[in-house]
Structure formats: structure tokens, C-alpha cells
């Protein structure tokens, strides 16, 4: 029989053990080894059975054991010490407190958060990244307030049928059994947010709070009696439904999320955020709620938009068009033709998400496009992805070169304390004197090759044991009541070269590239001399049958009796599996279609544990591969078609494994240590760990995005939004009058017949400004390497100054009889080789973050 309702009865802990409640209630335990050890000590077996979940464990432990622990002075003392440590961690000044001009409060919105296996509110990389962002933000002391949704069934649980087809189940989570507490109003009743919907309906949500170290996470939940049945399911699953369901989730996340922050600020006295960061476009509606508030405070829509933009950061995460949310325009229109956002006209909303550029579709509302229009600060998630994004969205800034598109990049990172195996942490502590593996001196002789290789071997053994257990469980699920075959106990070899591959299964990640030549793969796997084994995992989106077919193909291949001990597919990839998988693999494989992997983070997590990467030069690997930390699979961008490309890249993959990787792995000294390989491990740990750490990433966000956004937000809000009003009026004027701007004539001089490096080029441009004045514009020489077809590369800009009649420059320009202004300046030739330049005019204001912001530019012809 199935239960129709579930809830969790918590153990009542005696006063003396109250520290356990506090420690279990703050997710810092998920990256704090000593706290995990404390819970494991309570009952090692139940700790395993709870999948390392302190709240779950406390729900299972017997009253007798609790009484025993309460009488154990040493245990009580340890628990109290850890509670003191947690309280100190939460309140002491950390890195952020030493930063100048950093914002006093930052909101971080994401549709998913992957923090711990015990809180399954994520589907893949985006969510894990968000979880890692919160953890590092906490470690660094950022005043971050995070907002998401609470999904009753999270994403889904994956099983594989005997014929290899993915099966999804949606076990219902009980929030009372999770490290969450409901946000209550001053009267003690659960606080609620409400959203007006079409046809006079209202969507209500309560707000769960989670503590992630010092970061507060608010999760909105619609499964409450105030909603009718259809609205209770708005937060049923992550990425579950289609159009309207998805839109409701995103309205709740963005608009409801800001309302939840307002409630929380009122109730807790915490400062309302100055900076709003939206992790991907899903939360983009948050900007509209803030605009609505500003309109209520007396601003016009355009003014409010400028104020919101100044303090908003938008991160785009995918160059795959299918990964971007687009809604039918009419659907968005219906939802905003209501009382949802007082003071905001539906046409203004629609304009923000319109794809009014070449190749755009006028019938859709694009969340990424709105995200970029609502944010003055935007970024991609690796250098290459920044470049790709500037190209992909360049239609929003017509007339500008791709390099001018105002989207920067911050390469993702991963939270080292979460993702580094405790065995490696212990080695660092014992031999290198620090538990922080990102600063440990991995090249030091203090840790011998033998030590390092031994720990790597233990991590591999741990993975093999876990994988066998998972294969056994899966087999039993598929064949209930039958005897488990012996081969499962012999699957995988704890000493063999182990390649890991796990990720979501969208087509571009090419799960089955390795199967391109099955015979070749078979030979590699079954080699007597240099055996190779592969451990593979990944979930396909439930609606993606193509992805499920890829899994089926792989599973079918792995059923072959010759193969099944060497290549295994582990069902239900999640954080718990991942934490053993990355440390246990020798080589982490990634073979996406370049450049569709925006960053990729699993390889980073593997590298933090000393695994070497084998990857297409995409995402993070494109910027960090150095020849010593792994191998690059050459991408065949120039191949005639997809099939040819797959063939070439698969061939390169087999070659690398056969001729480089396996020989190096099995090249051992007399003690059985692969000295050359260990050298690469040391190099990887020493050089990549600090770079790949989420601390590096979060610090970059603070420096490049949060601090500028915070400053812009405070400038624009000062004196009752004086600058916001000024900027909006000025933009209107500039947009209206821009058609009058023209470069009439450009002349240059000052160079010898054969110019040399160091010479100066004098440039003068006569510009018609129409109704605008010289202070409204920046007239610039853009110069660089001149290529074939007159295109410029590696461009630099130099601003020209307006001239007065006598030829000297002055702050205000002299307008000649025909109404034009002359601008002049000098370029020093710094580089030999071909040189080209042009002159352009762009709008100029101290409040702009980029000259491309208005999408207006006039170039000389
Ligand atoms: C890191 C991680 C991902 C994302 O990996 P990518 O390489 O970025 O695709 C997905 N799922 C889990 C469980 C992870 O730990």
C-alpha cells in the first residue's frame, strides 16, 4: 500500500544535546568534515542508511542511544565545541569584511540549488554551481540572501529498466524531514506571498528557510491549503511541466522571490539587497517586481528600469538555444494583463522580452533577452563562453563589434571543501600541514609519490565498492527476488585505469561518442596488458527521448558479458554518487560538441582530487589545459558534417587512451608507482586547485560585478533617485535625436611616408551632432590590426576631444557654421604590421557601464 501523506516525527533531544539540533539545522555540515564525523559517531550504520543526512539520522536514532550519548561527557563536549565553532564561523569577520565599497546586501536567485544529497533541489550543473556559490559566499563572508523554489519532488529519481530505458519516479519530499524551517510572521503564523493571476485567481506560497553557513536561503512552496489543487502543484517538480506551468514557476521565483525578501527583511531586520544576481534567465521577472515597487514610489517606468538595471547582475549559462526559456508572447501577455504588477503596463513587459533583432521570433518572449535588458551587468561562465555569448546576443547591440557587447565572463569554480575527498584532505593535513587543499604545496617532497599514489588508490577502491553496491541494488530492483549473479561482485577492478564520465544527457554532451567504434572501445576495455574501465552516469530530461535512447544504447553495450565488468552505467547520478565518483577516477572524460559546453564543472571537481582531464577544448578546459594536467581531444570544427566530426573526434579519443593515457598509467617503478603520472597529479593539484575553487569565482563576482553594481545602484538611488531620473530622460533624448548624428569627414596626418613604431597618428573628425551636444557623445578612434576585407582585430579605442576655433582642445566644443563639431586626438603606433582605424560616435554618460549600452553607434563611412 502507498501512503497518501508522509511526515517525519523528530526525536526529542535532551537539553544537553541541543547542539545537535543546531548543527543539523545549518547545512554547513555538508562541507564540514568534523561535524559529519560527529553525526557518524552517533550511529555509523544509521549514518550510512540516512545517506549522510543529519536530520534523517536524528529521526532514526533510538531513544536509548540518545540517552547514552547524553550521558557521554566527551561526546557532549565535542558537540558543544562544534556548535561554538559554527557560531564563530557565522559571526566572525571574513574576507568580504575587508573589501572596500562592497555592497551591504546581495540577493542571489536560482531555479535550483544543489547543496547536499539530503536536499535534492537540483537537476545538474546549474544547481550544483548555485550551491557551491552559496557555500563559498558563506566561507568568504558575503552578505548573500538566496532565493529559489521548494520542489515537492525535486527533479526525479532515475532507474533503468532491464531493456535499458530510463524510468523516472518522483518521491515526495517531506520538508519537516529536511533542514528547513518555515518563515513565520510576527503573529507566529506562516508568512505568505501572493501573486494575482488571470481570472481573479491568486497564487499563494509559503517560504522555507535554510541556513547554508551564514547564507540564508529562502525557498517558495505552493503546496499549501490556500491554493486550489491546480495551483498547489506549481512547485511540484523541477523543470517538469511545459509552457504555462513553467511560466508560473518563474513568476513565482522572480516576483514572489522579491516579495519573500521583503517579508524576510521586515521580519528579520536584515537590510534589503542593493544588488540582485540572477543565475540564468529563469528568475528574470524579479526585475519587474522591483520596477513595480519603484513606480509605486513615484518613478516612471523608464526611470525605474534604470534604477533596477544599475543593481542587477545577469549570468547566462548556455549557448544552446534549447536551454533558453522562451514563452509564447500571448501567454506572457495574459499573465501581465492583471493586477500582478501594479503600475507596470503589459506592453512595457512584453517589450523587454521581445526578440526584435535579426533572426528573432516576434511571437516569443525570451527570458535571456529580458535578463540582459534588465541588467546593466552580465556575464558568461568561462572565457570562451563569454565570447560565444557576445556573439550569440550581439543582435541586441546592433552596429557594435562582438568585442563591445557588454557581456563579460567569470569562469565557474567548485567548492573545494565539498568536493575534495576526506582521504585527500587528511593527506594534506598530515603531510602538508593544511586541510585547505587549494593552498597546500602539492609539489613538496613532504608528501611522497607513494603516499599520493596510495591515497589515489584508496579513493579508486572506495569508488569501485560503491559502484558494485549500486549495480547490485539496480540489479535487485530489476530482478526482485532473484539471486545476485557473482559477476557483480567482480565488476570493475580497484587497480585498473578508471575513466569517469557523468553529466546530464542532452545531445550536445555526446554520451555515446565513445561507442562510435564499438570494436575499438571493446579492445581498449578488455586489453590484458593495460585494462581500462569506465564508470558512467547521467540523467536524461524526462521529455527527452533522444537522450534516453543514448542511455539505452550505452546500457545495452554494457550488458555484453565481456564488457559488463569493464564498463558500467550507474543509475541516479546525484551529489552523493558524485562525491565518490570524481575522487575515484583517474581520468575524467568530457566530449561535448565545442563550443556548446558553457563551462562544465565535473572535470573541475575531478581535478581537485587529482584526476587528470581528457576533454574537448571547450568551456573551462579551453582556458586551463596546459599539456601537463591532462589531454585535449582535438575538436574537428571544420569537419563536413556531424557524423564526420564524431568519427574524427572519437578516433582521437581512442588514440589518446591507447597510445598516451594507458601507457603512462601502467608505466610503473619497482614499487608499483607510475612516477610520470604522479607528477601530473601533483601538477594538477598544485596549479588547478586554487584556480578552480569557487572562492576564486566568488571573489571575481565581487570584484567584477557585485561591487560595480552596488556602486551604480547607490549612485542612481541617491537623492530620491535623481540620477535614475536624469539617466532615463537623457536616454530618451539621445534615442530620439540619434538619427541626427553623422560623421561628416575624417582626416589624419602626422605620419612619415613609412610609418614606424612609436610614430603618432593625428586624427580629426568633423561630426554633426544635430540636437545633441558634445558632452552627450564620445567620438573615438577605433584601431587595431587590419585584416583582409578591412575588418579590424584586437581593437583599442582612443577618445577624441572637441576642438575650439584656434585648434586647441576645450571642454566644450566649438560648433562651426554648418553646425558640426570637430574632434581631434592622437594615436601612438605601438605595434608593427598592418594597421587600420575608423572613427565612431557613441553615447556618453557617467552612468553607463558600457558604450554599447544603448545599442547606438554611428560609424564613419
Ligand atoms: C558537477 C555536477 C554536475 C555538473 O557537471 P557538468 O560537468 O558541469 O555537466 C551535474 N550533476 C552532479 C551531481 C554534479 O555533481
PDB file of N, CA and C in Angstrom, residues 810-857:
ATOM      1  N   UNK A 810      39.198  71.876 -25.936  1.00  0.00           N
ATOM      2  CA  UNK A 810      38.496  72.521 -24.837  1.00  0.00           C
ATOM      3  C   UNK A 810      37.385  71.612 -24.382  1.00  0.00           C
ATOM      4  N   UNK A 811      36.907  71.888 -23.202  1.00  0.00           N
ATOM      5  CA  UNK A 811      35.880  71.014 -22.663  1.00  0.00           C
ATOM      6  C   UNK A 811      34.611  71.060 -23.504  1.00  0.00           C
ATOM      7  N   UNK A 812      34.249  72.255 -23.910  1.00  0.00           N
ATOM      8  CA  UNK A 812      33.061  72.343 -24.755  1.00  0.00           C
ATOM      9  C   UNK A 812      33.505  72.558 -26.183  1.00  0.00           C
ATOM     10  N   UNK A 813      32.869  71.942 -27.089  1.00  0.00           N
ATOM     11  CA  UNK A 813      33.303  72.018 -28.471  1.00  0.00           C
ATOM     12  C   UNK A 813      32.888  73.308 -29.138  1.00  0.00           C
ATOM     13  N   UNK A 814      33.580  73.632 -30.198  1.00  0.00           N
ATOM     14  CA  UNK A 814      33.184  74.794 -30.980  1.00  0.00           C
ATOM     15  C   UNK A 814      32.368  74.286 -32.147  1.00  0.00           C
ATOM     16  N   UNK A 815      31.236  74.858 -32.300  1.00  0.00           N
ATOM     17  CA  UNK A 815      30.370  74.431 -33.381  1.00  0.00           C
ATOM     18  C   UNK A 815      30.616  75.340 -34.575  1.00  0.00           C
ATOM     19  N   UNK A 816      30.905  74.747 -35.689  1.00  0.00           N
ATOM     20  CA  UNK A 816      31.185  75.545 -36.878  1.00  0.00           C
ATOM     21  C   UNK A 816      29.884  75.989 -37.521  1.00  0.00           C
ATOM     22  N   UNK A 817      30.036  76.733 -38.626  1.00  0.00           N
ATOM     23  CA  UNK A 817      28.851  77.312 -39.254  1.00  0.00           C
ATOM     24  C   UNK A 817      27.822  76.278 -39.695  1.00  0.00           C
ATOM     25  N   UNK A 818      28.322  75.144 -40.211  1.00  0.00           N
ATOM     26  CA  UNK A 818      27.367  74.130 -40.672  1.00  0.00           C
ATOM     27  C   UNK A 818      26.797  73.308 -39.521  1.00  0.00           C
ATOM     28  N   UNK A 819      27.108  73.716 -38.277  1.00  0.00           N
ATOM     29  CA  UNK A 819      26.547  73.019 -37.119  1.00  0.00           C
ATOM     30  C   UNK A 819      27.344  71.815 -36.699  1.00  0.00           C
ATOM     31  N   UNK A 820      28.473  71.551 -37.331  1.00  0.00           N
ATOM     32  CA  UNK A 820      29.247  70.370 -36.951  1.00  0.00           C
ATOM     33  C   UNK A 820      30.300  70.731 -35.915  1.00  0.00           C
ATOM     34  N   UNK A 821      30.819  69.710 -35.248  1.00  0.00           N
ATOM     35  CA  UNK A 821      31.872  69.899 -34.256  1.00  0.00           C
ATOM     36  C   UNK A 821      33.079  69.084 -34.706  1.00  0.00           C
ATOM     37  N   UNK A 822      34.267  69.648 -34.482  1.00  0.00           N
ATOM     38  CA  UNK A 822      35.462  68.897 -34.830  1.00  0.00           C
ATOM     39  C   UNK A 822      36.072  68.288 -33.575  1.00  0.00           C
ATOM     40  N   UNK A 823      36.431  67.031 -33.692  1.00  0.00           N
ATOM     41  CA  UNK A 823      37.069  66.314 -32.589  1.00  0.00           C
ATOM     42  C   UNK A 823      38.444  65.876 -33.069  1.00  0.00           C
ATOM     43  N   UNK A 824      39.419  65.909 -32.163  1.00  0.00           N
ATOM     44  CA  UNK A 824      40.768  65.533 -32.592  1.00  0.00           C
ATOM     45  C   UNK A 824      41.501  64.797 -31.483  1.00  0.00           C
ATOM     46  N   UNK A 825      42.521  64.037 -31.913  1.00  0.00           N
ATOM     47  CA  UNK A 825      43.322  63.315 -30.933  1.00  0.00           C
ATOM     48  C   UNK A 825      44.449  62.572 -31.615  1.00  0.00           C
ATOM     49  N   UNK A 826      45.202  61.840 -30.817  1.00  0.00           N
ATOM     50  CA  UNK A 826      46.419  61.213 -31.319  1.00  0.00           C
ATOM     51  C   UNK A 826      46.476  59.740 -30.933  1.00  0.00           C
ATOM     52  N   UNK A 827      46.927  58.941 -31.892  1.00  0.00           N
ATOM     53  CA  UNK A 827      47.138  57.510 -31.619  1.00  0.00           C
ATOM     54  C   UNK A 827      48.617  57.226 -31.788  1.00  0.00           C
ATOM     55  N   UNK A 828      49.222  56.599 -30.807  1.00  0.00           N
ATOM     56  CA  UNK A 828      50.624  56.208 -30.950  1.00  0.00           C
ATOM     57  C   UNK A 828      50.682  54.787 -31.510  1.00  0.00           C
ATOM     58  N   UNK A 829      51.478  54.607 -32.559  1.00  0.00           N
ATOM     59  CA  UNK A 829      51.570  53.286 -33.189  1.00  0.00           C
ATOM     60  C   UNK A 829      52.479  52.395 -32.337  1.00  0.00           C
ATOM     61  N   UNK A 830      51.895  51.407 -31.725  1.00  0.00           N
ATOM     62  CA  UNK A 830      52.680  50.622 -30.771  1.00  0.00           C
ATOM     63  C   UNK A 830      53.154  49.298 -31.345  1.00  0.00           C
ATOM     64  N   UNK A 831      52.548  48.851 -32.433  1.00  0.00           N
ATOM     65  CA  UNK A 831      52.832  47.505 -32.930  1.00  0.00           C
ATOM     66  C   UNK A 831      53.204  47.568 -34.396  1.00  0.00           C
ATOM     67  N   UNK A 832      54.186  46.792 -34.819  1.00  0.00           N
ATOM     68  CA  UNK A 832      54.450  46.731 -36.259  1.00  0.00           C
ATOM     69  C   UNK A 832      53.349  45.930 -36.949  1.00  0.00           C
ATOM     70  N   UNK A 833      53.321  46.052 -38.250  1.00  0.00           N
ATOM     71  CA  UNK A 833      52.359  45.253 -39.011  1.00  0.00           C
ATOM     72  C   UNK A 833      51.217  46.090 -39.529  1.00  0.00           C
ATOM     73  N   UNK A 834      50.258  45.398 -40.104  1.00  0.00           N
ATOM     74  CA  UNK A 834      49.153  46.109 -40.744  1.00  0.00           C
ATOM     75  C   UNK A 834      48.325  46.839 -39.688  1.00  0.00           C
ATOM     76  N   UNK A 835      47.911  48.041 -40.048  1.00  0.00           N
ATOM     77  CA  UNK A 835      47.199  48.897 -39.095  1.00  0.00           C
ATOM     78  C   UNK A 835      45.970  49.475 -39.784  1.00  0.00           C
ATOM     79  N   UNK A 836      44.887  49.482 -39.079  1.00  0.00           N
ATOM     80  CA  UNK A 836      43.692  50.098 -39.646  1.00  0.00           C
ATOM     81  C   UNK A 836      42.939  50.841 -38.559  1.00  0.00           C
ATOM     82  N   UNK A 837      42.159  51.834 -38.927  1.00  0.00           N
ATOM     83  CA  UNK A 837      41.372  52.528 -37.920  1.00  0.00           C
ATOM     84  C   UNK A 837      40.069  53.028 -38.514  1.00  0.00           C
ATOM     85  N   UNK A 838      39.166  53.351 -37.638  1.00  0.00           N
ATOM     86  CA  UNK A 838      37.932  54.001 -38.044  1.00  0.00           C
ATOM     87  C   UNK A 838      37.538  54.958 -36.917  1.00  0.00           C
ATOM     88  N   UNK A 839      36.513  55.744 -37.176  1.00  0.00           N
ATOM     89  CA  UNK A 839      36.016  56.673 -36.163  1.00  0.00           C
ATOM     90  C   UNK A 839      34.553  56.344 -35.911  1.00  0.00           C
ATOM     91  N   UNK A 840      34.199  56.320 -34.627  1.00  0.00           N
ATOM     92  CA  UNK A 840      32.792  56.064 -34.310  1.00  0.00           C
ATOM     93  C   UNK A 840      32.310  57.059 -33.265  1.00  0.00           C
ATOM     94  N   UNK A 841      31.012  57.240 -33.215  1.00  0.00           N
ATOM     95  CA  UNK A 841      30.399  58.086 -32.196  1.00  0.00           C
ATOM     96  C   UNK A 841      29.456  57.203 -31.390  1.00  0.00           C
ATOM     97  N   UNK A 842      29.588  57.262 -30.053  1.00  0.00           N
ATOM     98  CA  UNK A 842      28.678  56.509 -29.173  1.00  0.00           C
ATOM     99  C   UNK A 842      28.185  57.457 -28.077  1.00  0.00           C
ATOM    100  N   UNK A 843      27.039  57.149 -27.494  1.00  0.00           N
ATOM    101  CA  UNK A 843      26.538  57.987 -26.406  1.00  0.00           C
ATOM    102  C   UNK A 843      27.471  57.915 -25.200  1.00  0.00           C
ATOM    103  N   UNK A 844      27.563  58.998 -24.439  1.00  0.00           N
ATOM    104  CA  UNK A 844      28.447  59.014 -23.280  1.00  0.00           C
ATOM    105  C   UNK A 844      27.726  59.589 -22.058  1.00  0.00           C
ATOM    106  N   UNK A 845      27.815  58.841 -20.971  1.00  0.00           N
ATOM    107  CA  UNK A 845      27.272  59.329 -19.705  1.00  0.00           C
ATOM    108  C   UNK A 845      28.020  58.617 -18.593  1.00  0.00           C
ATOM    109  N   UNK A 846      28.190  59.327 -17.480  1.00  0.00           N
ATOM    110  CA  UNK A 846      28.904  58.691 -16.356  1.00  0.00           C
ATOM    111  C   UNK A 846      28.125  57.497 -15.807  1.00  0.00           C
ATOM    112  N   UNK A 847      26.850  57.411 -16.151  1.00  0.00           N
ATOM    113  CA  UNK A 847      26.036  56.331 -15.591  1.00  0.00           C
ATOM    114  C   UNK A 847      26.016  55.084 -16.457  1.00  0.00           C
ATOM    115  N   UNK A 848      26.672  55.129 -17.600  1.00  0.00           N
ATOM    116  CA  UNK A 848      26.679  53.950 -18.459  1.00  0.00           C
ATOM    117  C   UNK A 848      27.795  53.002 -18.030  1.00  0.00           C
ATOM    118  N   UNK A 849      27.497  51.700 -18.086  1.00  0.00           N
ATOM    119  CA  UNK A 849      28.529  50.720 -17.750  1.00  0.00           C
ATOM    120  C   UNK A 849      29.308  50.317 -18.998  1.00  0.00           C
ATOM    121  N   UNK A 850      28.757  50.599 -20.173  1.00  0.00           N
ATOM    122  CA  UNK A 850      29.435  50.232 -21.417  1.00  0.00           C
ATOM    123  C   UNK A 850      28.978  51.194 -22.506  1.00  0.00           C
ATOM    124  N   UNK A 851      29.881  51.522 -23.445  1.00  0.00           N
ATOM    125  CA  UNK A 851      29.472  52.423 -24.532  1.00  0.00           C
ATOM    126  C   UNK A 851      28.387  51.806 -25.409  1.00  0.00           C
ATOM    127  N   UNK A 852      28.239  50.499 -25.324  1.00  0.00           N
ATOM    128  CA  UNK A 852      27.243  49.841 -26.181  1.00  0.00           C
ATOM    129  C   UNK A 852      25.864  49.810 -25.540  1.00  0.00           C
ATOM    130  N   UNK A 853      25.780  50.302 -24.303  1.00  0.00           N
ATOM    131  CA  UNK A 853      24.558  50.098 -23.521  1.00  0.00           C
ATOM    132  C   UNK A 853      23.262  50.458 -24.247  1.00  0.00           C
ATOM    133  N   UNK A 854      23.259  51.574 -24.960  1.00  0.00           N
ATOM    134  CA  UNK A 854      22.026  51.969 -25.641  1.00  0.00           C
ATOM    135  C   UNK A 854      21.865  51.302 -27.000  1.00  0.00           C
ATOM    136  N   UNK A 855      22.899  50.594 -27.423  1.00  0.00           N
ATOM    137  CA  UNK A 855      22.826  49.977 -28.741  1.00  0.00           C
ATOM    138  C   UNK A 855      22.866  51.005 -29.863  1.00  0.00           C
ATOM    139  N   UNK A 856      23.437  52.187 -29.569  1.00  0.00           N
ATOM    140  CA  UNK A 856      23.506  53.234 -30.592  1.00  0.00           C
ATOM    141  C   UNK A 856      24.958  53.507 -30.946  1.00  0.00           C
ATOM    142  N   UNK A 857      25.239  53.544 -32.233  1.00  0.00           N
ATOM    143  CA  UNK A 857      26.593  53.859 -32.668  1.00  0.00           C
ATOM    144  C   UNK A 857      26.514  54.398 -34.097  1.00  0.00           C
TER     145      UNK A 857
END
